[in-house]
């Protein structure tokens, strides 16, 4: 089972970085694609307005020329011709101008009537010639013009095709700019049939001559095109893909990998209960135990709690870990439960994560159920190293614990988030003096005064006092003389596996003396 789970996590660690990198790439490159499409639409609109601006100038010029040349039909062609030539010379977009008088070709800026072949000759007259028209790419187009005279006079202009081609020249290789004039499509290649393009942006002219310009993209933007025009964003996204892969790989290897390993250790019961006995300062008799933990790793090493407890707290695994330890202690001591002295202390450390709801109360009830006795006193040690929020839930939690006859000890007093309100809000029963103060006994006056003050706080608040970290007889005697009731430390007993503890002389004497 363990091997199967480890293989599953190994597969996850292998493929998850690839999935993360792929997701980053999809989001990033899709963003570039959408941005390119937006920019393309904006660029196309800009292209349309540029083309319309230039075409409108030509149309406006033609309208002005028509207005100026129509009255010349009343003047002799010998006089009119030089004027027409001058007009064409000053307007390079116009190749020639033909004037019609009474449905007959009357005068031209050229040596011959360029527009003649485009109209049907009905005998001696040319019928149905618009008042103003122009020829572009060999096609005739009408120009709206007020027809307020009775004569059949007209003006026909021939536009230089190259002028329009230059205007419609695409600004990008994938772009196609089309002039929609009536039902005719005109591009930089001339008159072309309609084409299906990737997408098109159309803009209508607001001038006197109705037409529109469309800018299209002939195909979706390829990776090469996008990289050419958006090289820097492409490089940034590619760099982010690499970073996301490496970061995810690191997280899975170092953080998630450690989490998974600790999770499996709890599932496989590799976290073992260790016991450090608690002694009476009066006669050095064992009166209880503090339950600690060690990780018996599968590689045969024993990992100290300072290494894995912080990870367990951050990840929330401290809850199932505590449940595992409590169950092991209860089931191990259960056969000796009736032989234990009354009020035998069994202490467990909890963190602020245990105080977020009331589930720990149920854990304590299950502990007594597995222990099969209520004679023992359950001591819950709350550390000052972590700030526990005082709220309705925490107050109710400690109240419920007291209804189970559990005692509350304030651990690490004076070195953490010292909050004297805990003494009242959580109805503290025991004050536990940290080993950092005990170790300085006899070293300097300041340390002595601090230690004495802590002991005095316990006495004044009518709290029982513990002292941990006892390593010398001098420390034990000093604490006993000042009324500290319970002692714990390497001088009296080191932490050991619970199965070893029940075999010790202290424990055997304890259960024998109660018979």
Short mmCIF file of C-alpha atoms in Angstrom, two decimals:
data_model
loop_
_atom_site.label_atom_id
_atom_site.label_comp_id
_atom_site.label_asym_id
_atom_site.label_seq_id
_atom_site.Cartn_x
_atom_site.Cartn_y
_atom_site.Cartn_z
CA UNK A 1 0.00 0.00 0.00
CA UNK A 2 2.78 2.42 0.96
CA UNK A 3 4.71 1.60 -2.19
CA UNK A 4 1.61 2.25 -4.29
CA UNK A 5 0.98 5.63 -2.66
CA UNK A 6 4.60 6.64 -3.07
CA UNK A 7 4.44 5.76 -6.76
CA UNK A 8 1.31 7.90 -7.11
CA UNK A 9 3.03 10.89 -5.53
CA UNK A 10 6.11 10.28 -7.66
CA UNK A 11 3.97 10.38 -10.79
CA UNK A 12 2.32 13.57 -9.55
CA UNK A 13 5.73 15.19 -8.92
CA UNK A 14 6.84 14.18 -12.40
CA UNK A 15 3.88 15.41 -14.43
CA UNK A 16 2.49 18.30 -12.39
CA UNK A 17 5.33 20.70 -13.33
CA UNK A 18 4.66 19.88 -16.99
CA UNK A 19 0.95 20.53 -16.52
CA UNK A 20 1.68 23.83 -14.76
CA UNK A 21 4.09 24.89 -17.50
CA UNK A 22 1.58 23.88 -20.19
CA UNK A 23 -1.20 25.82 -18.46
CA UNK A 24 1.07 28.87 -18.17
CA UNK A 25 1.94 28.58 -21.85
CA UNK A 26 -1.69 28.24 -22.93
CA UNK A 27 -2.75 31.26 -20.87
CA UNK A 28 0.26 33.32 -21.94
CA UNK A 29 0.25 32.54 -25.64
CA UNK A 30 -3.54 32.82 -25.80
CA UNK A 31 -3.17 36.24 -24.21
CA UNK A 32 -0.64 37.22 -26.87
CA UNK A 33 -2.95 35.88 -29.59
CA UNK A 34 -5.94 37.83 -28.27
CA UNK A 35 -3.84 40.94 -27.81
CA UNK A 36 -2.51 40.54 -31.35
CA UNK A 37 -6.08 40.18 -32.62
CA UNK A 38 -7.13 43.31 -30.73
CA UNK A 39 -4.11 45.18 -32.01
CA UNK A 40 -4.80 43.85 -35.49
CA UNK A 41 -8.34 45.17 -35.38
CA UNK A 42 -7.12 48.53 -34.11
CA UNK A 43 -4.36 48.56 -36.73
CA UNK A 44 -6.89 47.67 -39.44
CA UNK A 45 -9.20 50.49 -38.39
CA UNK A 46 -6.26 52.87 -38.50
CA UNK A 47 -5.34 51.57 -41.97
CA UNK A 48 -8.93 52.14 -43.14
CA UNK A 49 -8.98 55.73 -41.96
CA UNK A 50 -5.63 56.43 -43.59
CA UNK A 51 -6.87 55.03 -46.92
CA UNK A 52 -10.23 56.85 -46.68
CA UNK A 53 -8.46 60.11 -45.92
CA UNK A 54 -6.40 59.87 -49.11
CA UNK A 55 -9.28 58.57 -51.26
CA UNK A 56 -11.55 61.33 -49.96
CA UNK A 57 -8.93 63.86 -51.04
CA UNK A 58 -9.03 62.40 -54.56
CA UNK A 59 -12.82 62.33 -54.65
CA UNK A 60 -13.04 65.87 -53.34
CA UNK A 61 -10.54 66.99 -55.96
CA UNK A 62 -12.59 65.28 -58.71
CA UNK A 63 -15.76 66.96 -57.50
CA UNK A 64 -14.03 70.34 -57.56
CA UNK A 65 -12.66 69.63 -61.05
CA UNK A 66 -16.12 68.64 -62.27
CA UNK A 67 -17.58 71.84 -60.93
CA UNK A 68 -14.85 73.87 -62.62
CA UNK A 69 -14.87 72.11 -66.01
CA UNK A 70 -18.57 71.64 -66.73
CA UNK A 71 -19.06 75.34 -67.63
CA UNK A 72 -16.18 75.03 -70.14
CA UNK A 73 -18.53 73.23 -72.52
CA UNK A 74 -19.79 76.70 -73.47
CA UNK A 75 -16.30 77.74 -74.63
CA UNK A 76 -14.51 76.75 -77.78
CA UNK A 77 -12.38 73.59 -77.36
CA UNK A 78 -9.30 75.42 -78.59
CA UNK A 79 -9.56 77.61 -75.53
CA UNK A 80 -10.76 74.81 -73.22
CA UNK A 81 -8.07 72.25 -74.10
CA UNK A 82 -5.13 74.16 -72.56
CA UNK A 83 -7.19 74.66 -69.41
CA UNK A 84 -7.92 70.95 -69.17
CA UNK A 85 -4.24 70.12 -69.69
CA UNK A 86 -3.29 72.51 -66.90
CA UNK A 87 -5.83 70.97 -64.55
CA UNK A 88 -4.51 67.45 -65.23
CA UNK A 89 -0.94 68.61 -64.74
CA UNK A 90 -1.77 70.12 -61.35
CA UNK A 91 -3.71 67.04 -60.21
CA UNK A 92 -1.45 63.97 -60.71
CA UNK A 93 -4.19 61.59 -59.58
CA UNK A 94 -6.15 62.55 -62.76
CA UNK A 95 -4.80 61.14 -66.05
CA UNK A 96 -7.24 62.88 -68.40
CA UNK A 97 -10.51 64.80 -68.58
CA UNK A 98 -13.13 64.46 -71.36
CA UNK A 99 -15.98 66.93 -71.76
CA UNK A 100 -19.34 65.97 -73.31
CA UNK A 101 -21.60 68.58 -74.93
CA UNK A 102 -25.10 67.69 -76.06
CA UNK A 103 -24.26 63.97 -75.83
CA UNK A 104 -21.21 64.44 -78.06
CA UNK A 105 -17.55 64.27 -77.07
CA UNK A 106 -16.55 67.89 -77.16
CA UNK A 107 -13.05 68.40 -75.77
CA UNK A 108 -10.30 66.44 -73.98
CA UNK A 109 -7.12 67.12 -72.07
CA UNK A 110 -5.53 64.35 -74.13
CA UNK A 111 -4.90 64.09 -77.83
CA UNK A 112 -7.87 61.79 -78.08
CA UNK A 113 -11.01 61.02 -76.17
CA UNK A 114 -9.86 58.40 -73.67
CA UNK A 115 -13.37 57.74 -72.38
CA UNK A 116 -14.99 57.10 -75.78
CA UNK A 117 -14.53 53.32 -75.85
CA UNK A 118 -16.43 53.01 -72.55
CA UNK A 119 -19.74 54.37 -73.91
CA UNK A 120 -22.19 53.13 -76.51
CA UNK A 121 -22.56 55.27 -79.62
CA UNK A 122 -26.19 55.58 -80.67
CA UNK A 123 -25.81 57.09 -84.12
CA UNK A 124 -24.25 60.47 -83.64
CA UNK A 125 -24.82 60.75 -79.91
CA UNK A 126 -23.69 59.00 -76.75
CA UNK A 127 -26.68 58.10 -74.63
CA UNK A 128 -26.96 57.76 -70.86
CA UNK A 129 -23.72 59.45 -69.94
CA UNK A 130 -23.84 60.53 -66.26
CA UNK A 131 -23.39 64.17 -65.43
CA UNK A 132 -20.09 63.40 -63.72
CA UNK A 133 -18.30 60.06 -63.95
CA UNK A 134 -14.82 58.67 -63.64
CA UNK A 135 -12.93 55.68 -64.96
CA UNK A 136 -10.87 53.58 -62.60
CA UNK A 137 -9.24 50.26 -63.50
CA UNK A 138 -11.14 50.28 -66.81
CA UNK A 139 -14.51 50.57 -65.07
CA UNK A 140 -16.92 53.53 -65.14
CA UNK A 141 -18.31 54.90 -61.87
CA UNK A 142 -20.91 57.60 -61.36
CA UNK A 143 -20.23 60.53 -59.11
CA UNK A 144 -23.26 62.08 -57.40
CA UNK A 145 -23.72 65.57 -58.79
CA UNK A 146 -26.66 67.99 -59.01
CA UNK A 147 -28.17 67.74 -62.54
CA UNK A 148 -29.74 71.21 -62.72
CA UNK A 149 -29.16 72.16 -66.38
CA UNK A 150 -31.13 71.14 -69.44
CA UNK A 151 -28.14 70.56 -71.69
CA UNK A 152 -26.79 67.04 -72.09
CA UNK A 153 -23.36 68.07 -70.91
CA UNK A 154 -21.04 65.88 -68.84
CA UNK A 155 -17.47 65.47 -67.61
CA UNK A 156 -15.56 62.19 -67.51
CA UNK A 157 -12.30 61.86 -65.58
CA UNK A 158 -9.80 59.03 -65.81
CA UNK A 159 -8.07 58.33 -62.50
CA UNK A 160 -4.48 57.14 -62.35
CA UNK A 161 -4.76 53.51 -61.22
CA UNK A 162 -1.33 53.61 -59.60
CA UNK A 163 -2.43 56.33 -57.20
CA UNK A 164 -5.16 54.03 -55.85
CA UNK A 165 -2.80 51.04 -55.81
CA UNK A 166 -0.36 52.97 -53.66
CA UNK A 167 -3.11 53.94 -51.24
CA UNK A 168 -4.31 50.32 -50.98
CA UNK A 169 -0.82 48.87 -50.53
CA UNK A 170 -0.96 46.62 -47.40
CA UNK A 171 1.06 47.71 -44.41
CA UNK A 172 1.63 44.05 -43.43
CA UNK A 173 2.30 40.96 -45.50
CA UNK A 174 -0.81 39.23 -44.13
CA UNK A 175 -3.03 42.26 -44.69
CA UNK A 176 -5.37 42.99 -47.58
CA UNK A 177 -6.84 46.48 -48.08
CA UNK A 178 -9.92 46.59 -50.31
CA UNK A 179 -11.79 49.58 -51.75
CA UNK A 180 -15.48 48.69 -52.06
CA UNK A 181 -16.83 51.00 -54.76
CA UNK A 182 -20.44 50.14 -55.60
CA UNK A 183 -20.23 46.39 -56.29
CA UNK A 184 -16.58 46.42 -57.30
CA UNK A 185 -13.70 45.22 -55.17
CA UNK A 186 -10.42 47.05 -55.78
CA UNK A 187 -7.11 46.12 -54.15
CA UNK A 188 -3.49 47.06 -54.80
CA UNK A 189 -3.63 44.38 -57.51
CA UNK A 190 -6.59 45.99 -59.25
CA UNK A 191 -10.18 44.79 -59.55
CA UNK A 192 -10.43 41.43 -57.76
CA UNK A 193 -13.24 39.01 -56.97
CA UNK A 194 -14.50 38.80 -53.38
CA UNK A 195 -12.34 36.61 -51.12
CA UNK A 196 -12.92 34.78 -47.84
CA UNK A 197 -10.52 36.18 -45.29
CA UNK A 198 -9.70 35.44 -41.64
CA UNK A 199 -11.47 38.54 -40.37
CA UNK A 200 -12.29 41.95 -41.80
CA UNK A 201 -12.67 45.45 -40.40
CA UNK A 202 -14.81 47.76 -42.57
CA UNK A 203 -15.01 51.56 -42.41
CA UNK A 204 -17.47 53.67 -44.45
CA UNK A 205 -16.58 57.01 -45.95
CA UNK A 206 -18.61 59.96 -44.77
CA UNK A 207 -17.85 62.04 -47.85
CA UNK A 208 -20.02 62.90 -50.84
CA UNK A 209 -19.21 59.67 -52.68
CA UNK A 210 -20.44 56.48 -50.97
CA UNK A 211 -17.79 53.79 -50.61
CA UNK A 212 -16.05 51.82 -47.89
CA UNK A 213 -12.59 50.46 -47.19
CA UNK A 214 -12.07 47.02 -45.70
CA UNK A 215 -8.84 45.77 -44.17
CA UNK A 216 -8.66 42.00 -43.85
CA UNK A 217 -6.20 39.42 -42.63
CA UNK A 218 -5.85 36.65 -45.16
CA UNK A 219 -5.07 34.00 -42.49
CA UNK A 220 -4.84 33.59 -38.70
CA UNK A 221 -1.59 34.92 -37.24
CA UNK A 222 1.02 32.14 -37.16
CA UNK A 223 3.60 31.62 -34.43
CA UNK A 224 6.23 33.07 -36.73
CA UNK A 225 4.17 36.19 -37.41
CA UNK A 226 3.35 36.65 -33.74
CA UNK A 227 6.98 36.19 -32.74
CA UNK A 228 8.08 38.66 -35.41
CA UNK A 229 5.73 41.40 -34.21
CA UNK A 230 5.50 40.46 -30.49
CA UNK A 231 8.95 39.05 -29.82
CA UNK A 232 9.40 40.51 -26.33
CA UNK A 233 6.07 39.23 -24.92
CA UNK A 234 6.85 35.84 -26.48
CA UNK A 235 10.21 35.73 -24.73
CA UNK A 236 8.63 36.81 -21.41
CA UNK A 237 5.95 34.09 -21.63
CA UNK A 238 8.56 31.50 -22.54
CA UNK A 239 10.62 32.58 -19.54
CA UNK A 240 7.53 32.35 -17.30
CA UNK A 241 6.89 28.82 -18.58
CA UNK A 242 10.40 27.80 -17.61
CA UNK A 243 10.10 29.51 -14.21
CA UNK A 244 6.69 27.91 -13.51
CA UNK A 245 8.09 24.49 -14.36
CA UNK A 246 11.17 24.90 -12.17
CA UNK A 247 9.22 26.51 -9.29
CA UNK A 248 6.51 23.83 -9.31
CA UNK A 249 9.17 21.14 -9.46
CA UNK A 250 10.92 22.74 -6.48
CA UNK A 251 7.68 23.09 -4.50
CA UNK A 252 6.72 19.46 -5.10
CA UNK A 253 10.19 18.28 -4.26
CA UNK A 254 10.76 20.39 -1.15
CA UNK A 255 7.40 21.46 0.25
CA UNK A 256 4.73 19.20 -1.19
CA UNK A 257 7.24 16.36 -1.17
CA UNK A 258 7.83 16.86 2.56
CA UNK A 259 4.08 17.18 3.15
CA UNK A 260 3.35 13.96 1.29
CA UNK A 261 6.13 12.17 3.11
CA UNK A 262 4.83 13.33 6.49
CA UNK A 263 1.27 12.47 5.48
CA UNK A 264 2.35 8.94 4.58
CA UNK A 265 4.31 8.70 7.83
CA UNK A 266 1.14 9.44 9.79
CA UNK A 267 -0.88 7.00 7.70
CA UNK A 268 1.76 4.30 8.22
CA UNK A 269 2.04 5.12 11.95
CA UNK A 270 5.71 6.05 11.74
CA UNK A 271 5.10 8.87 14.26
CA UNK A 272 5.69 7.25 17.62
CA UNK A 273 4.80 8.31 21.16
CA UNK A 274 7.76 9.07 23.43
CA UNK A 275 7.35 9.45 27.16
CA UNK A 276 9.19 11.72 29.58
CA UNK A 277 8.21 11.09 33.21
CA UNK A 278 7.09 13.83 35.57
CA UNK A 279 8.23 13.65 39.21
CA UNK A 280 7.12 15.10 42.51
CA UNK A 281 9.62 17.62 43.83
CA UNK A 282 8.84 16.42 47.36
CA UNK A 283 9.92 12.78 47.07
CA UNK A 284 10.99 12.27 43.43
CA UNK A 285 8.14 9.81 42.92
CA UNK A 286 6.70 9.57 39.40
CA UNK A 287 3.31 11.25 39.29
CA UNK A 288 2.72 11.48 35.55
CA UNK A 289 4.12 11.66 32.04
CA UNK A 290 4.43 14.11 29.18
CA UNK A 291 3.82 12.62 25.76
CA UNK A 292 6.27 13.67 23.05
CA UNK A 293 6.74 12.38 19.51
CA UNK A 294 9.47 11.09 17.23
CA UNK A 295 9.37 10.16 13.58
CA UNK A 296 10.68 6.65 12.97
CA UNK A 297 11.49 7.16 9.31
CA UNK A 298 11.37 4.25 6.88
CA UNK A 299 15.11 4.72 6.28
CA UNK A 300 15.68 3.64 9.92
CA UNK A 301 16.51 7.14 11.17
CA UNK A 302 14.72 8.87 14.03
CA UNK A 303 13.68 12.45 13.26
CA UNK A 304 13.31 14.90 16.14
CA UNK A 305 10.06 16.90 16.47
CA UNK A 306 11.74 20.26 15.85
CA UNK A 307 12.17 19.10 12.25
CA UNK A 308 8.63 17.97 11.41
CA UNK A 309 6.29 19.64 13.93
CA UNK A 310 6.45 23.09 12.22
CA UNK A 311 5.50 21.47 8.90
CA UNK A 312 2.73 19.51 10.62
CA UNK A 313 1.32 22.73 12.11
CA UNK A 314 1.48 24.72 8.88
CA UNK A 315 -0.10 21.95 6.83
CA UNK A 316 -2.79 20.97 9.35
CA UNK A 317 -1.32 17.47 9.75
CA UNK A 318 -0.79 18.24 13.44
CA UNK A 319 -4.43 17.23 14.03
CA UNK A 320 -4.25 13.63 12.71
CA UNK A 321 -0.75 13.33 14.21
CA UNK A 322 -2.05 14.19 17.68
CA UNK A 323 -4.93 11.76 17.24
CA UNK A 324 -2.47 9.01 16.31
CA UNK A 325 -0.26 9.70 19.34
CA UNK A 326 -3.23 9.85 21.74
CA UNK A 327 -4.53 6.53 20.44
CA UNK A 328 -1.12 4.85 20.82
CA UNK A 329 -0.73 6.09 24.39
CA UNK A 330 -4.25 5.08 25.39
CA UNK A 331 -4.06 1.58 23.92
CA UNK A 332 -0.57 0.98 25.36
CA UNK A 333 -1.51 2.08 28.88
CA UNK A 334 -4.97 0.50 28.80
CA UNK A 335 -3.82 -2.89 30.23
CA UNK A 336 -2.32 -1.02 33.22
CA UNK A 337 -5.08 1.56 33.60
CA UNK A 338 -6.60 0.04 36.75
CA UNK A 339 -3.15 -0.11 38.38
CA UNK A 340 -2.37 3.54 37.80
CA UNK A 341 -2.66 5.83 40.85
CA UNK A 342 -5.51 8.27 41.00
CA UNK A 343 -4.90 11.54 39.13
CA UNK A 344 -1.94 10.13 37.24
CA UNK A 345 -0.99 12.95 34.86
CA UNK A 346 -0.90 12.25 31.14
CA UNK A 347 0.12 15.39 29.29
CA UNK A 348 -0.28 16.21 25.59
CA UNK A 349 0.91 19.31 23.76
CA UNK A 350 -1.55 21.06 21.46
CA UNK A 351 -1.16 23.96 19.07
CA UNK A 352 -3.42 26.83 18.08
CA UNK A 353 -4.70 24.68 15.21
CA UNK A 354 -6.41 22.41 17.77
CA UNK A 355 -8.23 25.46 19.11
CA UNK A 356 -10.06 26.40 15.92
CA UNK A 357 -13.06 24.15 16.67
CA UNK A 358 -14.35 21.72 19.30
CA UNK A 359 -13.19 18.50 17.62
CA UNK A 360 -10.32 18.14 20.08
CA UNK A 361 -12.90 17.60 22.84
CA UNK A 362 -14.07 14.50 20.95
CA UNK A 363 -10.43 13.40 20.61
CA UNK A 364 -10.13 13.56 24.41
CA UNK A 365 -13.32 11.56 24.88
CA UNK A 366 -11.96 8.87 22.53
CA UNK A 367 -8.72 8.89 24.52
CA UNK A 368 -10.53 8.01 27.76
CA UNK A 369 -12.58 5.41 25.90
CA UNK A 370 -9.42 3.66 24.65
CA UNK A 371 -7.71 4.04 28.04
CA UNK A 372 -10.74 2.38 29.69
CA UNK A 373 -10.48 4.45 32.86
CA UNK A 374 -11.27 7.95 34.09
CA UNK A 375 -8.82 7.78 37.00
CA UNK A 376 -6.03 9.44 35.03
CA UNK A 377 -5.83 13.21 34.73
CA UNK A 378 -5.49 14.45 31.18
CA UNK A 379 -3.22 17.52 31.07
CA UNK A 380 -3.44 19.67 27.96
CA UNK A 381 -0.33 21.80 27.48
CA UNK A 382 -0.89 25.03 25.59
CA UNK A 383 2.29 26.65 24.35
CA UNK A 384 2.94 30.38 24.58
CA UNK A 385 5.14 30.17 21.49
CA UNK A 386 2.00 30.51 19.33
CA UNK A 387 -0.59 33.21 19.78
CA UNK A 388 -3.99 31.65 20.42
CA UNK A 389 -6.88 33.94 19.66
CA UNK A 390 -9.21 34.40 22.59
CA UNK A 391 -12.71 34.07 21.22
CA UNK A 392 -15.97 32.27 21.89
CA UNK A 393 -14.74 29.01 20.35
CA UNK A 394 -11.50 28.82 22.35
CA UNK A 395 -13.26 29.71 25.60
CA UNK A 396 -15.88 27.03 24.98
CA UNK A 397 -13.17 24.51 24.05
CA UNK A 398 -11.32 24.89 27.36
CA UNK A 399 -14.59 24.90 29.27
CA UNK A 400 -15.56 21.57 27.67
CA UNK A 401 -12.11 20.17 28.46
CA UNK A 402 -12.58 21.05 32.13
CA UNK A 403 -15.91 19.20 32.14
CA UNK A 404 -13.87 16.08 31.21
CA UNK A 405 -11.73 16.75 34.34
CA UNK A 406 -8.83 17.68 32.09
CA UNK A 407 -6.28 20.19 33.37
CA UNK A 408 -4.82 23.04 31.33
CA UNK A 409 -1.11 23.83 31.55
CA UNK A 410 0.48 26.95 30.10
CA UNK A 411 3.76 25.77 28.58
CA UNK A 412 6.86 27.86 27.77
CA UNK A 413 5.63 30.61 30.07
CA UNK A 414 7.56 33.86 29.73
CA UNK A 415 9.34 33.22 26.44
CA UNK A 416 6.60 33.39 23.82
CA UNK A 417 3.51 35.50 23.24
CA UNK A 418 3.17 36.19 26.92
CA UNK A 419 -0.47 36.91 27.42
CA UNK A 420 -1.47 36.98 31.07
CA UNK A 421 -5.12 37.02 30.02
CA UNK A 422 -4.70 33.32 29.17
CA UNK A 423 -4.59 32.63 32.90
CA UNK A 424 -8.13 33.90 33.18
CA UNK A 425 -9.67 33.27 29.77
CA UNK A 426 -8.57 29.63 29.56
CA UNK A 427 -8.82 28.81 33.30
CA UNK A 428 -5.19 27.68 33.48
CA UNK A 429 -4.42 25.07 36.16
CA UNK A 430 -0.65 24.66 35.80
CA UNK A 431 2.15 27.05 34.94
CA UNK A 432 5.11 25.35 33.27
CA UNK A 433 8.48 27.06 33.66
CA UNK A 434 10.59 26.86 30.52
CA UNK A 435 13.99 25.16 30.64
CA UNK A 436 15.69 28.36 29.43
CA UNK A 437 15.04 29.89 32.87
CA UNK A 438 15.89 26.71 34.76
CA UNK A 439 19.24 26.35 32.99
CA UNK A 440 20.34 29.78 34.32
CA UNK A 441 19.88 28.94 37.98
CA UNK A 442 23.01 30.09 39.78
CA UNK A 443 24.39 31.93 36.77
CA UNK A 444 23.34 35.55 37.40
CA UNK A 445 21.07 37.63 39.57
CA UNK A 446 18.81 38.81 36.75
CA UNK A 447 17.90 35.27 35.69
CA UNK A 448 17.26 34.38 39.34
CA UNK A 449 14.91 37.34 39.76
CA UNK A 450 12.97 36.48 36.59
CA UNK A 451 12.58 32.85 37.65
CA UNK A 452 11.48 33.85 41.14
CA UNK A 453 8.91 36.25 39.64
CA UNK A 454 7.40 33.50 37.50
CA UNK A 455 7.15 31.19 40.52
CA UNK A 456 5.56 34.01 42.51
CA UNK A 457 2.99 34.61 39.72
CA UNK A 458 2.03 30.93 39.91
CA UNK A 459 1.69 31.05 43.71
CA UNK A 460 -0.30 34.28 43.72
CA UNK A 461 -2.66 32.95 41.05
CA UNK A 462 -3.00 29.69 43.02
CA UNK A 463 -1.58 27.66 40.15
CA UNK A 464 0.48 24.51 40.43
CA UNK A 465 3.95 24.98 38.94
CA UNK A 466 5.99 22.64 36.73
CA UNK A 467 9.65 23.05 35.89
CA UNK A 468 11.22 21.36 32.87
CA UNK A 469 14.80 20.90 31.80
CA UNK A 470 16.14 19.80 35.22
CA UNK A 471 19.71 18.63 34.67
CA UNK A 472 21.44 19.18 38.03
CA UNK A 473 20.72 18.56 41.69
CA UNK A 474 21.29 22.25 42.36
CA UNK A 475 18.41 23.15 40.02
CA UNK A 476 16.10 20.55 41.61
CA UNK A 477 16.84 21.75 45.14
CA UNK A 478 16.45 25.43 44.23
CA UNK A 479 13.05 24.85 42.64
CA UNK A 480 11.84 22.61 45.47
CA UNK A 481 12.77 25.26 48.07
CA UNK A 482 10.65 27.81 46.23
CA UNK A 483 7.56 25.65 46.14
CA UNK A 484 7.67 24.22 42.60
CA UNK A 485 5.72 20.96 42.91
CA UNK A 486 6.62 19.01 39.77
CA UNK A 487 9.97 18.45 38.10
CA UNK A 488 10.90 17.12 34.69
CA UNK A 489 14.27 16.73 32.98
CA UNK A 490 17.18 14.55 31.98
CA UNK A 491 18.35 14.36 35.59
CA UNK A 492 15.23 12.41 36.48
CA UNK A 493 14.23 10.72 33.21
CA UNK A 494 14.90 11.06 29.50
CA UNK A 495 12.26 10.73 26.75
CA UNK A 496 11.86 7.15 25.57
CA UNK A 497 9.44 5.08 23.43
CA UNK A 498 6.28 4.29 25.34
CA UNK A 499 6.88 0.56 25.03
CA UNK A 500 10.25 1.06 26.72
CA UNK A 501 8.74 3.30 29.38
CA UNK A 502 6.26 0.68 30.62
CA UNK A 503 9.23 -1.65 31.21
CA UNK A 504 11.18 0.84 33.35
CA UNK A 505 11.72 0.41 37.09
CA UNK A 506 9.81 3.65 37.80
CA UNK A 507 6.69 2.50 35.99
CA UNK A 508 6.81 -1.05 37.34
CA UNK A 509 7.15 0.26 40.90
CA UNK A 510 4.27 2.66 40.21
CA UNK A 511 1.78 -0.01 39.15
CA UNK A 512 2.99 -2.41 41.84
CA UNK A 513 2.60 0.10 44.65
CA UNK A 514 -1.09 0.58 43.83
CA UNK A 515 -2.01 -3.09 44.23
#
